[in-house]
CSV table of C-alpha atoms and ligand atoms in Angstrom, one decimal:
chain,number,residue,atom,x,y,z
E,242,MET,CA,-41.0,15.9,72.4
E,243,LYS,CA,-42.4,17.9,69.5
E,244,VAL,CA,-45.7,19.7,68.8
E,245,MET,CA,-47.5,19.3,65.4
E,246,LYS,CA,-50.5,21.5,64.8
E,247,PHE,CA,-52.9,20.9,61.9
E,248,GLY,CA,-55.3,23.5,60.7
E,249,GLY,CA,-58.9,23.1,59.5
E,250,THR,CA,-58.2,22.3,55.9
E,251,SER,CA,-55.6,19.7,57.0
E,252,VAL,CA,-58.4,17.8,58.8
E,253,GLY,CA,-61.3,19.0,56.7
E,254,LYS,CA,-61.7,15.8,54.7
E,255,PRO,CA,-61.6,12.1,55.7
E,256,GLU,CA,-58.6,11.5,53.4
E,257,ARG,CA,-56.8,14.5,54.8
E,258,MET,CA,-57.2,13.0,58.3
E,259,HIS,CA,-55.9,9.7,57.1
E,260,HIS,CA,-52.9,11.5,55.7
E,261,ILE,CA,-52.0,13.4,58.8
E,262,ALA,CA,-52.4,10.2,60.9
E,263,GLY,CA,-49.7,8.8,58.7
E,264,LEU,CA,-47.5,11.9,59.1
E,265,VAL,CA,-47.7,12.0,62.9
E,266,SER,CA,-47.0,8.3,63.3
E,267,GLN,CA,-43.7,8.5,61.4
E,268,GLU,CA,-42.1,10.5,64.1
E,269,LYS,CA,-39.2,9.2,66.1
E,270,GLU,CA,-39.8,11.3,69.2
E,271,PRO,CA,-43.1,11.6,71.2
E,272,VAL,CA,-45.5,14.1,69.6
E,273,ILE,CA,-48.4,16.3,70.9
E,274,VAL,CA,-50.8,16.8,68.0
E,275,VAL,CA,-52.9,19.9,68.2
E,276,LEU,CA,-56.0,20.0,66.0
E,277,SER,CA,-58.3,22.8,64.8
E,278,ALA,CA,-61.9,22.1,64.0
E,279,LEU,CA,-62.7,20.7,60.5
E,280,SER,CA,-62.8,23.6,58.1
E,281,GLY,CA,-66.1,25.5,58.1
E,282,THR,CA,-67.1,24.2,61.5
E,283,THR,CA,-66.2,27.2,63.6
E,284,ASN,CA,-67.9,29.5,61.2
E,285,ALA,CA,-71.0,27.4,61.4
E,286,LEU,CA,-70.8,27.4,65.2
E,287,VAL,CA,-70.5,31.2,65.2
E,288,GLU,CA,-73.6,31.3,63.1
E,289,ILE,CA,-75.5,29.1,65.5
E,290,GLY,CA,-74.5,31.3,68.4
E,291,ASP,CA,-75.6,34.4,66.5
E,292,PHE,CA,-79.0,32.9,65.6
E,293,ILE,CA,-79.6,31.9,69.3
E,294,ALA,CA,-78.5,35.4,70.5
E,295,LYS,CA,-81.1,36.9,68.2
E,296,GLY,CA,-83.7,34.5,69.5
E,297,ASP,CA,-84.0,32.8,66.0
E,298,ARG,CA,-84.0,29.2,67.2
E,299,GLN,CA,-85.3,27.9,63.9
E,300,GLY,CA,-82.4,29.5,62.1
E,301,ALA,CA,-80.0,27.9,64.6
E,302,LYS,CA,-81.6,24.5,64.3
E,303,GLN,CA,-81.2,24.6,60.5
E,304,VAL,CA,-77.4,25.2,60.8
E,305,ILE,CA,-77.1,22.5,63.5
E,306,ASP,CA,-78.8,19.9,61.3
E,307,LYS,CA,-76.8,20.8,58.3
E,308,LEU,CA,-73.6,20.6,60.3
E,309,GLU,CA,-74.6,17.2,61.8
E,310,ALA,CA,-75.3,15.8,58.3
E,311,HIS,CA,-71.8,16.9,57.3
E,312,TYR,CA,-70.2,15.0,60.2
E,313,ARG,CA,-72.4,11.9,59.6
E,314,ALA,CA,-71.1,11.8,56.0
E,315,PHE,CA,-67.6,12.5,57.1
E,316,VAL,CA,-67.3,9.5,59.5
E,317,GLN,CA,-68.7,7.2,56.8
E,318,GLU,CA,-65.5,7.8,54.9
E,319,LEU,CA,-63.2,8.2,57.9
E,320,VAL,CA,-63.5,4.7,59.4
E,321,LYS,CA,-64.1,1.3,58.0
E,322,LYS,CA,-65.0,-1.1,60.8
E,323,GLU,CA,-68.6,-1.3,62.1
E,324,GLU,CA,-67.5,-0.8,65.7
E,325,SER,CA,-65.4,2.3,64.8
E,326,LEU,CA,-68.3,3.8,62.9
E,327,ALA,CA,-70.6,3.2,65.8
E,328,LYS,CA,-68.1,4.9,68.1
E,329,ALA,CA,-67.8,7.9,65.7
E,330,ASN,CA,-71.5,8.2,65.4
E,331,ALA,CA,-71.9,8.1,69.2
E,332,ILE,CA,-69.4,11.0,69.5
E,333,ILE,CA,-71.4,13.0,66.9
E,334,ALA,CA,-74.6,12.2,68.7
E,335,GLU,CA,-73.2,13.4,72.0
E,336,HIS,CA,-72.0,16.8,70.7
E,337,PHE,CA,-75.1,17.5,68.6
E,338,GLU,CA,-77.4,16.5,71.4
E,339,PHE,CA,-75.5,19.2,73.4
E,340,LEU,CA,-76.1,21.8,70.7
E,341,ASN,CA,-79.8,20.9,70.5
E,342,ILE,CA,-80.2,21.2,74.3
E,343,ILE,CA,-78.5,24.6,74.1
E,344,LEU,CA,-81.3,25.7,71.8
E,345,ARG,CA,-83.7,25.5,74.7
E,346,ILE,CA,-81.6,27.4,77.2
E,347,SER,CA,-81.6,31.2,77.4
E,348,PHE,CA,-78.6,32.7,75.7
E,349,SER,CA,-75.5,33.9,77.6
E,350,GLU,CA,-71.9,34.8,76.6
E,351,ALA,CA,-70.6,31.7,78.5
E,352,LEU,CA,-73.0,29.5,76.5
E,353,SER,CA,-71.7,30.9,73.2
E,354,LYS,CA,-68.2,29.8,74.2
E,355,ASP,CA,-69.5,26.3,74.9
E,356,ILE,CA,-71.0,26.2,71.4
E,357,LEU,CA,-67.7,27.4,69.8
E,358,ALA,CA,-65.8,24.6,71.6
E,359,GLN,CA,-67.6,21.8,69.9
E,360,GLY,CA,-65.6,22.0,66.7
E,361,GLU,CA,-62.2,21.1,68.3
E,362,LEU,CA,-63.8,18.6,70.6
E,363,LEU,CA,-65.3,16.8,67.7
E,364,SER,CA,-62.2,16.8,65.4
E,365,THR,CA,-59.9,15.5,68.1
E,366,LYS,CA,-62.3,12.7,69.2
E,367,LEU,CA,-62.9,11.6,65.6
E,368,PHE,CA,-59.2,11.6,64.8
E,369,CYS,CA,-58.6,9.4,67.9
E,370,THR,CA,-61.3,7.0,66.7
E,371,TYR,CA,-59.4,6.7,63.5
E,372,LEU,CA,-56.0,6.2,65.2
E,373,GLU,CA,-57.6,3.5,67.4
E,374,GLU,CA,-59.0,1.7,64.3
E,375,GLN,CA,-55.5,1.8,62.8
E,376,GLY,CA,-54.1,0.4,66.0
E,377,LYS,CA,-51.8,3.4,66.6
E,378,PRO,CA,-51.1,3.9,70.3
E,379,HIS,CA,-52.2,7.4,71.4
E,380,LEU,CA,-53.9,9.4,74.2
E,381,LEU,CA,-56.4,12.2,74.0
E,382,LEU,CA,-55.4,15.1,76.2
E,383,PRO,CA,-58.4,17.3,77.0
E,384,ALA,CA,-57.2,20.9,76.5
E,385,LEU,CA,-59.7,22.1,79.1
E,386,GLU,CA,-57.7,20.3,81.8
E,387,PHE,CA,-54.5,22.4,81.2
E,388,MET,CA,-55.1,25.3,78.8
E,389,SER,CA,-56.2,28.5,80.6
E,390,ILE,CA,-56.4,32.3,80.4
E,391,ASP,CA,-56.5,34.8,83.2
E,392,ALA,CA,-59.0,37.5,84.0
E,393,TYR,CA,-57.6,39.6,81.2
E,394,ASP,CA,-57.9,36.8,78.7
E,395,GLU,CA,-54.2,36.2,78.7
E,396,PRO,CA,-52.6,32.8,78.8
E,397,HIS,CA,-49.4,32.1,80.9
E,398,VAL,CA,-46.9,29.5,79.9
E,399,GLU,CA,-46.0,28.7,83.5
E,400,THR,CA,-49.6,28.1,84.5
E,401,ILE,CA,-50.2,25.9,81.5
E,402,ALA,CA,-46.9,24.0,82.2
E,403,ALA,CA,-47.8,23.4,85.8
E,404,LYS,CA,-50.9,21.5,84.7
E,405,LEU,CA,-49.7,19.9,81.5
E,406,LYS,CA,-46.4,18.5,82.7
E,407,PRO,CA,-47.8,16.3,85.4
E,408,ILE,CA,-50.4,14.9,83.0
E,409,LEU,CA,-47.7,14.0,80.5
E,410,GLY,CA,-45.5,12.6,83.3
E,411,GLN,CA,-48.2,10.0,84.1
E,412,HIS,CA,-47.9,8.5,80.6
E,413,PRO,CA,-44.2,8.1,79.7
E,414,GLU,CA,-45.0,5.2,77.4
E,415,ILE,CA,-47.4,7.2,75.1
E,416,PRO,CA,-45.7,8.2,71.8
E,417,LEU,CA,-48.7,10.3,70.5
E,418,PHE,CA,-50.9,12.7,72.3
E,419,VAL,CA,-53.8,14.5,70.7
E,420,THR,CA,-55.3,17.7,72.0
E,421,GLN,CA,-57.6,20.5,71.0
E,422,GLY,CA,-56.3,23.9,69.8
E,423,TYR,CA,-58.3,27.1,70.4
E,424,ILE,CA,-60.2,26.1,73.5
E,425,CYS,CA,-59.3,26.8,77.1
E,426,ARG,CA,-60.8,27.7,80.5
E,427,ASN,CA,-61.1,31.3,81.7
E,428,ALA,CA,-60.5,32.7,85.1
E,429,ARG,CA,-64.0,31.8,86.2
E,430,GLY,CA,-63.4,28.2,85.2
E,431,GLU,CA,-65.8,28.4,82.2
E,432,VAL,CA,-65.1,27.1,78.7
E,433,ASP,CA,-63.5,29.9,76.6
E,434,ASN,CA,-61.2,30.2,73.7
E,435,LEU,CA,-58.1,31.9,72.4
E,436,LYS,CA,-60.0,33.9,69.7
E,437,ARG,CA,-60.4,33.0,66.0
E,438,GLY,CA,-57.4,31.3,64.5
E,439,GLY,CA,-56.2,30.6,68.0
E,440,SER,CA,-55.1,27.0,67.4
E,441,ASP,CA,-51.7,28.2,66.4
E,442,TYR,CA,-51.5,30.1,69.7
E,443,SER,CA,-52.4,26.9,71.5
E,444,ALA,CA,-49.6,25.0,69.7
E,445,SER,CA,-47.1,27.6,70.6
E,446,LEU,CA,-48.1,27.8,74.2
E,447,ILE,CA,-48.0,24.0,74.5
E,448,ALA,CA,-44.6,23.9,72.8
E,449,ALA,CA,-43.3,26.6,75.2
E,450,ALA,CA,-44.8,24.8,78.2
E,451,ILE,CA,-42.9,21.6,77.5
E,452,THR,CA,-39.9,23.3,75.8
E,453,ALA,CA,-40.6,21.2,72.7
E,454,SER,CA,-37.8,20.5,70.2
E,455,VAL,CA,-39.9,22.2,67.6
E,456,CYS,CA,-43.4,23.6,67.1
E,457,GLU,CA,-44.6,22.6,63.6
E,458,ILE,CA,-47.6,24.4,62.2
E,459,TRP,CA,-49.0,22.4,59.2
E,460,THR,CA,-51.3,24.3,56.8
E,461,ASP,CA,-52.0,24.1,53.1
E,462,ILE,CA,-49.2,26.3,51.8
E,463,ASP,CA,-45.5,25.6,51.9
E,464,GLY,CA,-44.5,28.3,54.5
E,465,MET,CA,-44.6,32.0,54.8
E,466,HIS,CA,-44.3,33.6,51.4
E,467,ASN,CA,-42.5,36.7,50.3
E,468,ASN,CA,-45.7,38.3,49.1
E,469,ASP,CA,-49.5,37.7,49.2
E,470,PRO,CA,-50.2,34.8,46.8
E,471,ARG,CA,-53.8,35.9,46.6
E,472,VAL,CA,-52.7,39.2,45.1
E,473,VAL,CA,-49.6,38.7,43.1
E,474,LYS,CA,-48.8,35.8,40.7
E,475,LYS,CA,-45.4,34.7,41.6
E,476,THR,CA,-44.4,34.3,45.2
E,477,MET,CA,-41.8,32.1,47.0
E,478,PRO,CA,-41.6,30.7,50.5
E,479,VAL,CA,-39.1,32.4,52.8
E,480,GLU,CA,-36.8,29.6,54.1
E,481,ARG,CA,-35.8,31.2,57.3
E,482,MET,CA,-36.7,34.2,59.4
E,483,SER,CA,-36.3,35.4,63.0
E,484,PHE,CA,-39.2,35.6,65.5
E,485,GLU,CA,-39.2,39.4,65.1
E,486,GLU,CA,-39.6,39.2,61.4
E,487,ALA,CA,-42.3,36.6,61.7
E,488,ALA,CA,-44.1,38.7,64.3
E,489,GLU,CA,-44.1,41.7,62.0
E,490,LEU,CA,-45.4,39.7,59.1
E,491,ALA,CA,-48.0,37.8,61.0
E,492,TYR,CA,-49.3,41.1,62.5
E,493,PHE,CA,-49.1,43.0,59.3
E,494,GLY,CA,-51.1,40.7,57.2
E,495,ALA,CA,-49.6,37.3,56.4
E,496,LYS,CA,-52.5,35.1,57.1
E,497,ILE,CA,-50.6,31.9,57.7
E,498,LEU,CA,-49.9,32.4,61.4
E,499,HIS,CA,-51.8,33.8,64.3
E,500,PRO,CA,-49.8,36.9,65.4
E,501,ALA,CA,-50.0,36.0,69.1
E,502,SER,CA,-48.5,32.6,68.4
E,503,ILE,CA,-44.9,34.0,68.1
E,504,TRP,CA,-44.2,35.1,71.7
E,505,PRO,CA,-44.5,31.8,73.6
E,506,ALA,CA,-42.2,30.0,71.2
E,507,GLN,CA,-39.8,32.9,71.1
E,508,SER,CA,-39.7,33.3,74.9
E,509,PHE,CA,-38.9,29.7,75.4
E,510,LYS,CA,-36.6,29.4,72.4
E,511,VAL,CA,-38.6,26.8,70.6
E,512,PRO,CA,-38.1,27.0,66.8
E,513,VAL,CA,-41.4,27.1,64.8
E,514,LYS,CA,-41.7,25.5,61.4
E,515,LEU,CA,-44.4,26.3,58.9
E,516,LEU,CA,-45.1,23.2,56.8
E,517,ASN,CA,-47.5,22.1,54.0
E,518,THR,CA,-49.7,19.0,54.7
E,519,MET,CA,-50.1,18.5,50.9
E,520,GLN,CA,-46.4,18.7,50.3
E,521,PRO,CA,-44.7,17.3,53.4
E,522,GLU,CA,-41.3,17.1,51.9
E,523,ALA,CA,-41.2,20.9,51.0
E,524,LYS,CA,-38.8,22.9,53.2
E,525,GLY,CA,-41.4,25.4,54.4
E,526,THR,CA,-40.3,28.2,56.7
E,527,LEU,CA,-38.2,28.0,59.8
E,528,ILE,CA,-38.7,30.7,62.4
E,529,ALA,CA,-35.9,30.8,64.9
E,530,GLU,CA,-33.9,33.3,67.0
E,531,GLU,CA,-31.4,33.9,64.2
E,532,ALA,CA,-32.7,35.5,61.0
E,533,GLY,CA,-30.3,33.6,58.8
E,534,SER,CA,-29.6,36.4,56.4
E,535,VAL,CA,-29.7,40.2,56.2
E,536,GLY,CA,-32.1,42.2,54.0
E,537,VAL,CA,-35.7,42.3,52.9
E,538,LYS,CA,-37.6,39.0,53.1
E,539,ALA,CA,-41.2,39.7,52.5
E,540,VAL,CA,-44.0,42.2,52.1
E,541,ALA,CA,-47.5,42.0,53.6
E,542,ALA,CA,-50.6,44.1,53.6
E,543,LYS,CA,-53.0,44.9,56.4
E,544,ASP,CA,-56.4,46.0,55.2
E,545,ASN,CA,-59.1,48.2,56.7
E,546,ILE,CA,-56.9,50.8,58.3
E,547,ILE,CA,-58.1,54.3,59.3
E,548,ALA,CA,-55.6,57.1,59.2
E,549,ILE,CA,-56.1,60.2,61.5
E,550,ARG,CA,-54.2,63.4,61.2
E,551,ILE,CA,-54.2,66.0,64.0
E,552,LYS,CA,-52.8,69.4,63.0
E,553,SER,CA,-52.2,72.1,65.4
E,554,SER,CA,-49.8,75.1,65.6
E,555,ARG,CA,-50.0,74.6,69.3
E,556,MET,CA,-47.8,71.5,68.8
E,557,LEU,CA,-44.9,73.7,67.8
E,558,LEU,CA,-42.2,73.4,70.4
E,559,ALA,CA,-44.8,72.1,72.9
E,560,TYR,CA,-44.3,69.0,75.1
E,561,GLY,CA,-46.9,66.7,76.4
E,562,PHE,CA,-49.0,67.1,73.3
E,563,LEU,CA,-48.5,63.5,72.1
E,564,ARG,CA,-49.3,62.1,75.5
E,565,LYS,CA,-52.6,63.9,75.5
E,566,ILE,CA,-53.4,62.5,72.1
E,567,PHE,CA,-52.4,59.0,73.0
E,568,GLU,CA,-54.5,59.1,76.2
E,569,VAL,CA,-57.6,59.5,74.1
E,570,PHE,CA,-56.8,56.2,72.3
E,571,GLU,CA,-55.9,54.5,75.6
E,572,LYS,CA,-59.2,55.6,77.1
E,573,TYR,CA,-61.1,53.8,74.2
E,574,ARG,CA,-58.7,50.8,74.3
E,575,THR,CA,-57.8,51.3,70.6
E,576,PRO,CA,-54.3,50.2,69.6
E,577,ILE,CA,-52.3,52.5,67.3
E,578,ASP,CA,-50.4,50.8,64.5
E,579,MET,CA,-48.4,53.4,62.7
E,580,ILE,CA,-47.4,56.9,63.7
E,581,THR,CA,-45.5,59.7,62.0
E,582,THR,CA,-45.0,63.3,63.2
E,583,SER,CA,-44.0,66.7,61.9
E,584,GLU,CA,-43.5,69.7,63.9
E,585,VAL,CA,-47.1,70.8,63.7
E,586,ALA,CA,-49.0,67.6,62.9
E,587,VAL,CA,-49.2,64.0,63.9
E,588,SER,CA,-50.6,61.1,61.7
E,589,LEU,CA,-51.5,57.8,63.1
E,590,THR,CA,-53.4,54.7,62.2
E,591,ILE,CA,-55.9,52.4,63.9
E,592,ASP,CA,-57.6,49.2,62.6
E,593,SER,CA,-60.8,49.4,64.5
E,594,ASP,CA,-63.6,51.9,64.1
E,595,ALA,CA,-65.5,50.6,67.2
E,596,HIS,CA,-64.9,53.9,69.0
E,597,LEU,CA,-64.0,56.2,66.1
E,598,ASP,CA,-66.7,58.8,66.8
E,599,GLU,CA,-65.8,59.2,70.4
E,600,ILE,CA,-62.1,59.4,69.6
E,601,LEU,CA,-62.6,62.0,67.0
E,602,ARG,CA,-64.9,64.1,69.3
E,603,GLU,CA,-62.2,64.0,72.0
E,604,LEU,CA,-59.4,64.9,69.6
E,605,GLU,CA,-61.2,68.0,68.3
E,606,PRO,CA,-60.0,70.4,71.0
E,607,PHE,CA,-56.3,69.6,70.0
E,608,GLY,CA,-56.6,71.0,66.5
E,609,SER,CA,-58.0,70.2,63.1
E,610,VAL,CA,-58.6,66.5,62.7
E,611,GLU,CA,-58.8,64.7,59.3
E,612,THR,CA,-59.7,61.1,58.8
E,613,ASP,CA,-59.0,58.8,55.8
E,614,LYS,CA,-60.7,55.4,55.8
E,615,ASN,CA,-60.1,52.5,53.6
E,616,GLN,CA,-56.3,52.6,53.9
E,617,VAL,CA,-53.8,49.7,53.7
E,618,ILE,CA,-50.5,49.3,55.6
E,619,ILE,CA,-47.9,47.8,53.3
E,620,SER,CA,-45.2,46.3,55.5
E,621,VAL,CA,-41.7,45.6,54.2
E,622,VAL,CA,-40.1,43.1,56.6
E,623,GLY,CA,-36.6,41.8,56.8
E,624,ASN,CA,-33.5,41.5,59.0
E,625,GLU,CA,-31.5,44.6,59.9
E,626,ILE,CA,-33.0,46.4,56.9
E,627,SER,CA,-32.1,49.7,58.3
E,628,ARG,CA,-28.5,48.7,57.8
E,629,THR,CA,-29.0,47.4,54.3
E,630,GLU,CA,-27.4,49.7,51.8
E,631,ASP,CA,-29.6,51.3,49.1
E,632,ILE,CA,-32.8,49.8,50.6
E,633,ILE,CA,-34.7,53.1,50.6
E,634,LYS,CA,-33.6,53.9,47.0
E,635,LYS,CA,-34.7,50.4,45.9
E,636,LEU,CA,-38.0,50.6,47.8
E,637,PHE,CA,-39.0,54.0,46.6
E,638,GLY,CA,-37.7,53.3,43.2
E,639,SER,CA,-40.1,50.3,42.9
E,640,ILE,CA,-43.1,52.5,43.6
E,641,VAL,CA,-44.5,54.2,40.5
E,642,ASN,CA,-47.7,56.3,40.3
E,643,ILE,CA,-48.9,55.4,43.8
E,644,PRO,CA,-49.4,58.2,46.4
E,645,VAL,CA,-48.0,57.2,49.7
E,646,ARG,CA,-49.9,58.7,52.7
E,647,MET,CA,-47.4,57.8,55.5
E,648,VAL,CA,-44.0,56.2,55.9
E,649,SER,CA,-42.8,54.7,59.1
E,650,TYR,CA,-39.1,53.7,59.2
E,651,GLY,CA,-36.7,53.1,62.0
E,652,GLY,CA,-39.1,52.1,64.7
E,653,SER,CA,-37.8,48.6,64.4
E,654,PRO,CA,-34.8,47.5,62.4
E,655,HIS,CA,-36.9,44.9,60.7
E,656,ASN,CA,-39.7,46.9,59.2
E,657,ILE,CA,-40.6,49.7,56.9
E,658,SER,CA,-44.3,50.5,56.7
E,659,LEU,CA,-46.1,52.5,54.1
E,660,LEU,CA,-49.7,53.7,54.2
E,661,ILE,CA,-51.6,53.8,50.9
E,662,ALA,CA,-55.2,53.9,49.8
E,663,ALA,CA,-56.8,50.5,49.4
E,664,GLU,CA,-57.4,51.0,45.7
E,665,HIS,CA,-53.6,50.9,45.1
E,666,LYS,CA,-52.9,47.8,47.1
E,667,LYS,CA,-52.7,45.3,44.3
E,668,GLN,CA,-50.5,47.6,42.2
E,669,MET,CA,-48.3,48.3,45.1
E,670,LEU,CA,-47.7,44.6,46.0
E,671,GLN,CA,-47.0,43.9,42.3
E,672,GLN,CA,-44.5,46.7,42.0
E,673,LEU,CA,-42.7,45.7,45.2
E,674,ASN,CA,-42.6,42.1,44.0
E,675,LYS,CA,-40.8,43.2,40.9
E,676,GLY,CA,-38.6,45.9,42.5
E,677,MET,CA,-37.6,44.1,45.7
E,678,PHE,CA,-37.6,40.5,44.8
E,679,GLY,CA,-37.3,40.5,41.0
E,680,LEU,CA,-40.5,38.5,40.6
E,681,ASP,CA,-43.1,39.4,38.0
P,118,LIG,N1,-61.3,26.6,64.9
P,118,LIG,C1,-60.9,27.9,65.3
P,118,LIG,C2,-61.1,28.9,64.2
P,118,LIG,O1,-61.6,28.5,63.1
P,118,LIG,C3,-59.5,28.0,65.7
P,118,LIG,C4,-58.4,27.7,64.6
P,118,LIG,O2,-58.8,27.0,63.7
P,118,LIG,O3,-57.3,28.1,64.8
P,118,LIG,O4,-60.9,30.1,64.4
P,119,LIG,MG1,-55.3,29.2,61.1
């Protein structure tokens, strides 16, 4: 059995939905299709929730009506038969009635999650209506019946498998299952979600739970590229990489894959393929245990980084100093990305300023504290790069006229990270594209 996940743009237009219906029904083995909401929908649902939270019901109503009109037009093109259209319109009516009822209820966090769930519920039901019209045998699997998170918002593959496997076992004849990405139930049994972009995570969790033959993530580019195509002109897809490399890239800026979606597939040894809906025959990127080759594969940039330097002569020959510093970040639940040390100073980076003021106040007694905002982490990712000859020479040789604030090397054998000011990001990615990959 395999898992095929399609993102918002892959289902965002009626003809795209037709296209993926064709793709998923060509498969020889049974498939679980995981769908995102139509592109733009989750953003609109976030807006509706925000309006309701502010008490601006009129604002919310306007967004609801606009969204409903979008779906009404969408289904006109999606299905042809009268009865399918009636069915599709009934689905839309049901979900928009729900949104309109919510307008009259007082706002709560749980309610906002209910609002956010409507996108995936709609996309999967409408897709199934189309499959039915086409006479393609399939079954809708409600994700809320098997996808769950614990009290710390963490999903567990075993818990999901315990619920999902018996459901699948009841339908051995079905070749095609369709389910919602992103949505789940929380420890209180309420509707919740796996955070923005979480459909990839759903797909990976499902693939792990059933130890699928492969977890295919279908988007609108042909795999993970060696550099950011929005910043540099020439990029190329990376054919193969290891889970470790993919995790570094996903975390450090490659937008194609949700960073959390690596671990479930990796833990259960399910290969992940990144494929392009618009170009299904393109190779894409295979993410598997073995990296395939040694050396640098890609660079990525992570924006909005804050660098903090703590300098103190008391650090000289002292022990326990770093622990005390780290405890401050732990107290404010703020993850640290990069760290470099000298004998009398430590520099580290964070990507959230939510508790910056409190953190800085508590760091003050340790020494002088300097902060640089608007920094970017440039991550150079590859397999065993620390064993690749001349890598440092080549890397530093590529960088011309760009001040580098921090360098982190050796933490993992797959990554070298550089911290620079945001104003140099474009130049840096271009220079690395030329120096490391020979691309202009
Ligand atoms: N629809 C959700 C979002 O836009 C989940 C996803 O698409 O992955 O964040
Ligand atoms: Mg996505």
